Amino acid sequence: MNMDQVVEKFCRYSGETLDGENLERDELCRSLCRECLEEIRARGCCWDERGWQALESLAAAQAFYQLALVDGCGEPDYVSSPELKIELGDRAQRAKRLWEEKRRACGKLLPPEDFYFGQA
């Protein structure tokens, strides 16, 4: 699996540019991509090209979801005045749906999350 491919897919999913304008933000995004890729590498055992591409997409979607959660921590759900109430879009929910779809697509490539091997 290729980190550059994960970052490229992450940029497509999230709309982030990672162009060096905001180095702190760029590093946060790259760090999330790296962490998600390493987590999937630790869980998966897929050795063919098509499987790698699917897992790269999963890592990118997971990183996007985590970024949306981080971004949403300090934002209000809505802005209002006595005459008007504006609900802000829920980027985290949309990112979560994308991540869940990518995870379903990789279902056969990853071991079950609830699998336990040991003595009872």
PDB file of C-alpha atoms in Angstrom:
ATOM      1  CA  MET A   1       0.000   0.000   0.000  1.00  0.00           C
ATOM      2  CA  ASN A   2       1.222   3.434  -0.927  1.00  0.00           C
ATOM      3  CA  MET A   3       1.044   6.442   1.393  1.00  0.00           C
ATOM      4  CA  ASP A   4       1.026   8.872  -1.553  1.00  0.00           C
ATOM      5  CA  GLN A   5      -2.069   7.155  -2.947  1.00  0.00           C
ATOM      6  CA  VAL A   6      -3.792   7.412   0.434  1.00  0.00           C
ATOM      7  CA  VAL A   7      -3.032  11.145   0.631  1.00  0.00           C
ATOM      8  CA  GLU A   8      -4.243  11.689  -2.949  1.00  0.00           C
ATOM      9  CA  LYS A   9      -7.539   9.901  -2.246  1.00  0.00           C
ATOM     10  CA  PHE A  10      -7.882  11.741   1.064  1.00  0.00           C
ATOM     11  CA  CYS A  11      -7.596  15.073  -0.791  1.00  0.00           C
ATOM     12  CA  ARG A  12     -10.315  14.000  -3.238  1.00  0.00           C
ATOM     13  CA  TYR A  13     -12.666  12.910  -0.451  1.00  0.00           C
ATOM     14  CA  SER A  14     -12.083  15.846   1.894  1.00  0.00           C
ATOM     15  CA  GLY A  15     -11.457  18.736  -0.490  1.00  0.00           C
ATOM     16  CA  GLU A  16      -8.190  19.537   1.305  1.00  0.00           C
ATOM     17  CA  THR A  17      -5.326  20.731  -0.918  1.00  0.00           C
ATOM     18  CA  LEU A  18      -2.208  20.098   1.231  1.00  0.00           C
ATOM     19  CA  ASP A  19      -0.391  22.717  -0.807  1.00  0.00           C
ATOM     20  CA  GLY A  20       1.873  24.109   1.903  1.00  0.00           C
ATOM     21  CA  GLU A  21      -0.269  27.188   2.595  1.00  0.00           C
ATOM     22  CA  ASN A  22      -1.126  25.940   6.076  1.00  0.00           C
ATOM     23  CA  LEU A  23       1.699  23.681   7.232  1.00  0.00           C
ATOM     24  CA  GLU A  24       0.006  22.781  10.523  1.00  0.00           C
ATOM     25  CA  ARG A  25      -3.157  21.650   8.745  1.00  0.00           C
ATOM     26  CA  ASP A  26      -1.152  19.770   6.107  1.00  0.00           C
ATOM     27  CA  GLU A  27       0.779  17.897   8.793  1.00  0.00           C
ATOM     28  CA  LEU A  28      -2.431  17.037  10.657  1.00  0.00           C
ATOM     29  CA  CYS A  29      -3.957  15.590   7.473  1.00  0.00           C
ATOM     30  CA  ARG A  30      -0.830  13.638   6.546  1.00  0.00           C
ATOM     31  CA  SER A  31      -0.537  12.339  10.096  1.00  0.00           C
ATOM     32  CA  LEU A  32      -4.141  11.115  10.064  1.00  0.00           C
ATOM     33  CA  CYS A  33      -3.534   9.391   6.720  1.00  0.00           C
ATOM     34  CA  ARG A  34      -0.371   7.737   8.036  1.00  0.00           C
ATOM     35  CA  GLU A  35      -2.064   6.537  11.243  1.00  0.00           C
ATOM     36  CA  CYS A  36      -5.044   5.098   9.371  1.00  0.00           C
ATOM     37  CA  LEU A  37      -2.820   3.363   6.825  1.00  0.00           C
ATOM     38  CA  GLU A  38      -0.694   1.825   9.592  1.00  0.00           C
ATOM     39  CA  GLU A  39      -3.797   0.641  11.439  1.00  0.00           C
ATOM     40  CA  ILE A  40      -5.096  -1.075   8.299  1.00  0.00           C
ATOM     41  CA  ARG A  41      -1.685  -2.572   7.534  1.00  0.00           C
ATOM     42  CA  ALA A  42      -1.619  -4.029  11.038  1.00  0.00           C
ATOM     43  CA  ARG A  43      -5.054  -5.637  10.565  1.00  0.00           C
ATOM     44  CA  GLY A  44      -5.007  -6.676   6.937  1.00  0.00           C
ATOM     45  CA  CYS A  45      -3.265  -9.367   5.014  1.00  0.00           C
ATOM     46  CA  CYS A  46      -4.074  -8.562   1.401  1.00  0.00           C
ATOM     47  CA  TRP A  47      -1.305  -8.962  -1.131  1.00  0.00           C
ATOM     48  CA  ASP A  48      -2.846  -8.197  -4.524  1.00  0.00           C
ATOM     49  CA  GLU A  49      -2.998  -4.837  -6.298  1.00  0.00           C
ATOM     50  CA  ARG A  50      -6.806  -4.539  -6.319  1.00  0.00           C
ATOM     51  CA  GLY A  51      -6.953  -5.238  -2.604  1.00  0.00           C
ATOM     52  CA  TRP A  52      -4.308  -2.627  -1.926  1.00  0.00           C
ATOM     53  CA  GLN A  53      -6.278   0.002  -3.819  1.00  0.00           C
ATOM     54  CA  ALA A  54      -9.413  -0.767  -1.839  1.00  0.00           C
ATOM     55  CA  LEU A  55      -7.528  -0.621   1.458  1.00  0.00           C
ATOM     56  CA  GLU A  56      -5.889   2.681   0.441  1.00  0.00           C
ATOM     57  CA  SER A  57      -9.378   4.070  -0.200  1.00  0.00           C
ATOM     58  CA  LEU A  58     -10.480   2.818   3.205  1.00  0.00           C
ATOM     59  CA  ALA A  59      -7.505   4.481   4.926  1.00  0.00           C
ATOM     60  CA  ALA A  60      -8.219   7.761   3.107  1.00  0.00           C
ATOM     61  CA  ALA A  61     -11.913   7.676   4.045  1.00  0.00           C
ATOM     62  CA  GLN A  62     -11.059   6.877   7.664  1.00  0.00           C
ATOM     63  CA  ALA A  63      -8.592   9.780   7.793  1.00  0.00           C
ATOM     64  CA  PHE A  64     -11.235  12.105   6.313  1.00  0.00           C
ATOM     65  CA  TYR A  65     -13.750  10.964   8.945  1.00  0.00           C
ATOM     66  CA  GLN A  66     -11.240  11.587  11.737  1.00  0.00           C
ATOM     67  CA  LEU A  67     -10.440  15.050  10.337  1.00  0.00           C
ATOM     68  CA  ALA A  68     -14.149  15.888  10.202  1.00  0.00           C
ATOM     69  CA  LEU A  69     -14.513  14.832  13.845  1.00  0.00           C
ATOM     70  CA  VAL A  70     -11.529  16.978  14.854  1.00  0.00           C
ATOM     71  CA  ASP A  71     -12.874  19.958  12.929  1.00  0.00           C
ATOM     72  CA  GLY A  72     -16.360  19.553  14.378  1.00  0.00           C
ATOM     73  CA  CYS A  73     -15.232  19.508  18.004  1.00  0.00           C
ATOM     74  CA  GLY A  74     -15.138  23.287  18.274  1.00  0.00           C
ATOM     75  CA  GLU A  75     -18.041  24.195  15.993  1.00  0.00           C
ATOM     76  CA  PRO A  76     -21.650  24.829  16.998  1.00  0.00           C
ATOM     77  CA  ASP A  77     -24.455  22.747  15.460  1.00  0.00           C
ATOM     78  CA  TYR A  78     -26.327  25.845  14.365  1.00  0.00           C
ATOM     79  CA  VAL A  79     -26.235  29.645  14.349  1.00  0.00           C
ATOM     80  CA  SER A  80     -29.361  31.541  15.295  1.00  0.00           C
ATOM     81  CA  SER A  81     -30.895  34.918  15.915  1.00  0.00           C
ATOM     82  CA  PRO A  82     -34.461  35.713  16.977  1.00  0.00           C
ATOM     83  CA  GLU A  83     -35.569  35.798  13.321  1.00  0.00           C
ATOM     84  CA  LEU A  84     -33.405  33.090  11.793  1.00  0.00           C
ATOM     85  CA  LYS A  85     -31.847  29.738  12.583  1.00  0.00           C
ATOM     86  CA  ILE A  86     -29.216  28.259  10.264  1.00  0.00           C
ATOM     87  CA  GLU A  87     -28.232  24.636  10.775  1.00  0.00           C
ATOM     88  CA  LEU A  88     -24.699  23.880   9.742  1.00  0.00           C
ATOM     89  CA  GLY A  89     -24.022  20.832   7.563  1.00  0.00           C
ATOM     90  CA  ASP A  90     -22.816  17.748   9.339  1.00  0.00           C
ATOM     91  CA  ARG A  91     -19.595  16.945   7.524  1.00  0.00           C
ATOM     92  CA  ALA A  92     -18.697  14.276  10.062  1.00  0.00           C
ATOM     93  CA  GLN A  93     -21.859  12.274   9.324  1.00  0.00           C
ATOM     94  CA  ARG A  94     -21.186  12.398   5.577  1.00  0.00           C
ATOM     95  CA  ALA A  95     -17.560  11.388   6.162  1.00  0.00           C
ATOM     96  CA  LYS A  96     -18.704   8.535   8.386  1.00  0.00           C
ATOM     97  CA  ARG A  97     -21.053   7.234   5.678  1.00  0.00           C
ATOM     98  CA  LEU A  98     -18.181   7.293   3.162  1.00  0.00           C
ATOM     99  CA  TRP A  99     -15.906   5.442   5.596  1.00  0.00           C
ATOM    100  CA  GLU A 100     -18.593   2.828   6.301  1.00  0.00           C
ATOM    101  CA  GLU A 101     -19.096   2.225   2.573  1.00  0.00           C
ATOM    102  CA  LYS A 102     -15.354   1.824   2.011  1.00  0.00           C
ATOM    103  CA  ARG A 103     -15.157  -0.515   4.997  1.00  0.00           C
ATOM    104  CA  ARG A 104     -17.990  -2.639   3.587  1.00  0.00           C
ATOM    105  CA  ALA A 105     -16.166  -2.762   0.245  1.00  0.00           C
ATOM    106  CA  CYS A 106     -13.087  -4.116   2.043  1.00  0.00           C
ATOM    107  CA  GLY A 107     -15.061  -6.585   4.134  1.00  0.00           C
ATOM    108  CA  LYS A 108     -13.393  -9.695   2.725  1.00  0.00           C
ATOM    109  CA  LEU A 109      -9.914  -8.161   2.814  1.00  0.00           C
ATOM    110  CA  LEU A 110      -9.824  -7.566   6.573  1.00  0.00           C
ATOM    111  CA  PRO A 111     -10.296  -9.993   9.442  1.00  0.00           C
ATOM    112  CA  PRO A 112     -13.510  -9.536  11.459  1.00  0.00           C
ATOM    113  CA  GLU A 113     -13.169  -6.852  14.108  1.00  0.00           C
ATOM    114  CA  ASP A 114     -14.858  -8.956  16.768  1.00  0.00           C
ATOM    115  CA  PHE A 115     -12.674 -12.018  16.233  1.00  0.00           C
ATOM    116  CA  TYR A 116     -10.937 -13.263  19.369  1.00  0.00           C
ATOM    117  CA  PHE A 117      -8.397 -16.073  19.468  1.00  0.00           C
ATOM    118  CA  GLY A 118      -7.569 -17.253  22.924  1.00  0.00           C
ATOM    119  CA  GLN A 119      -8.764 -19.266  25.863  1.00  0.00           C
ATOM    120  CA  ALA A 120     -12.120 -18.644  27.385  1.00  0.00           C
TER     121      ALA A 120
END
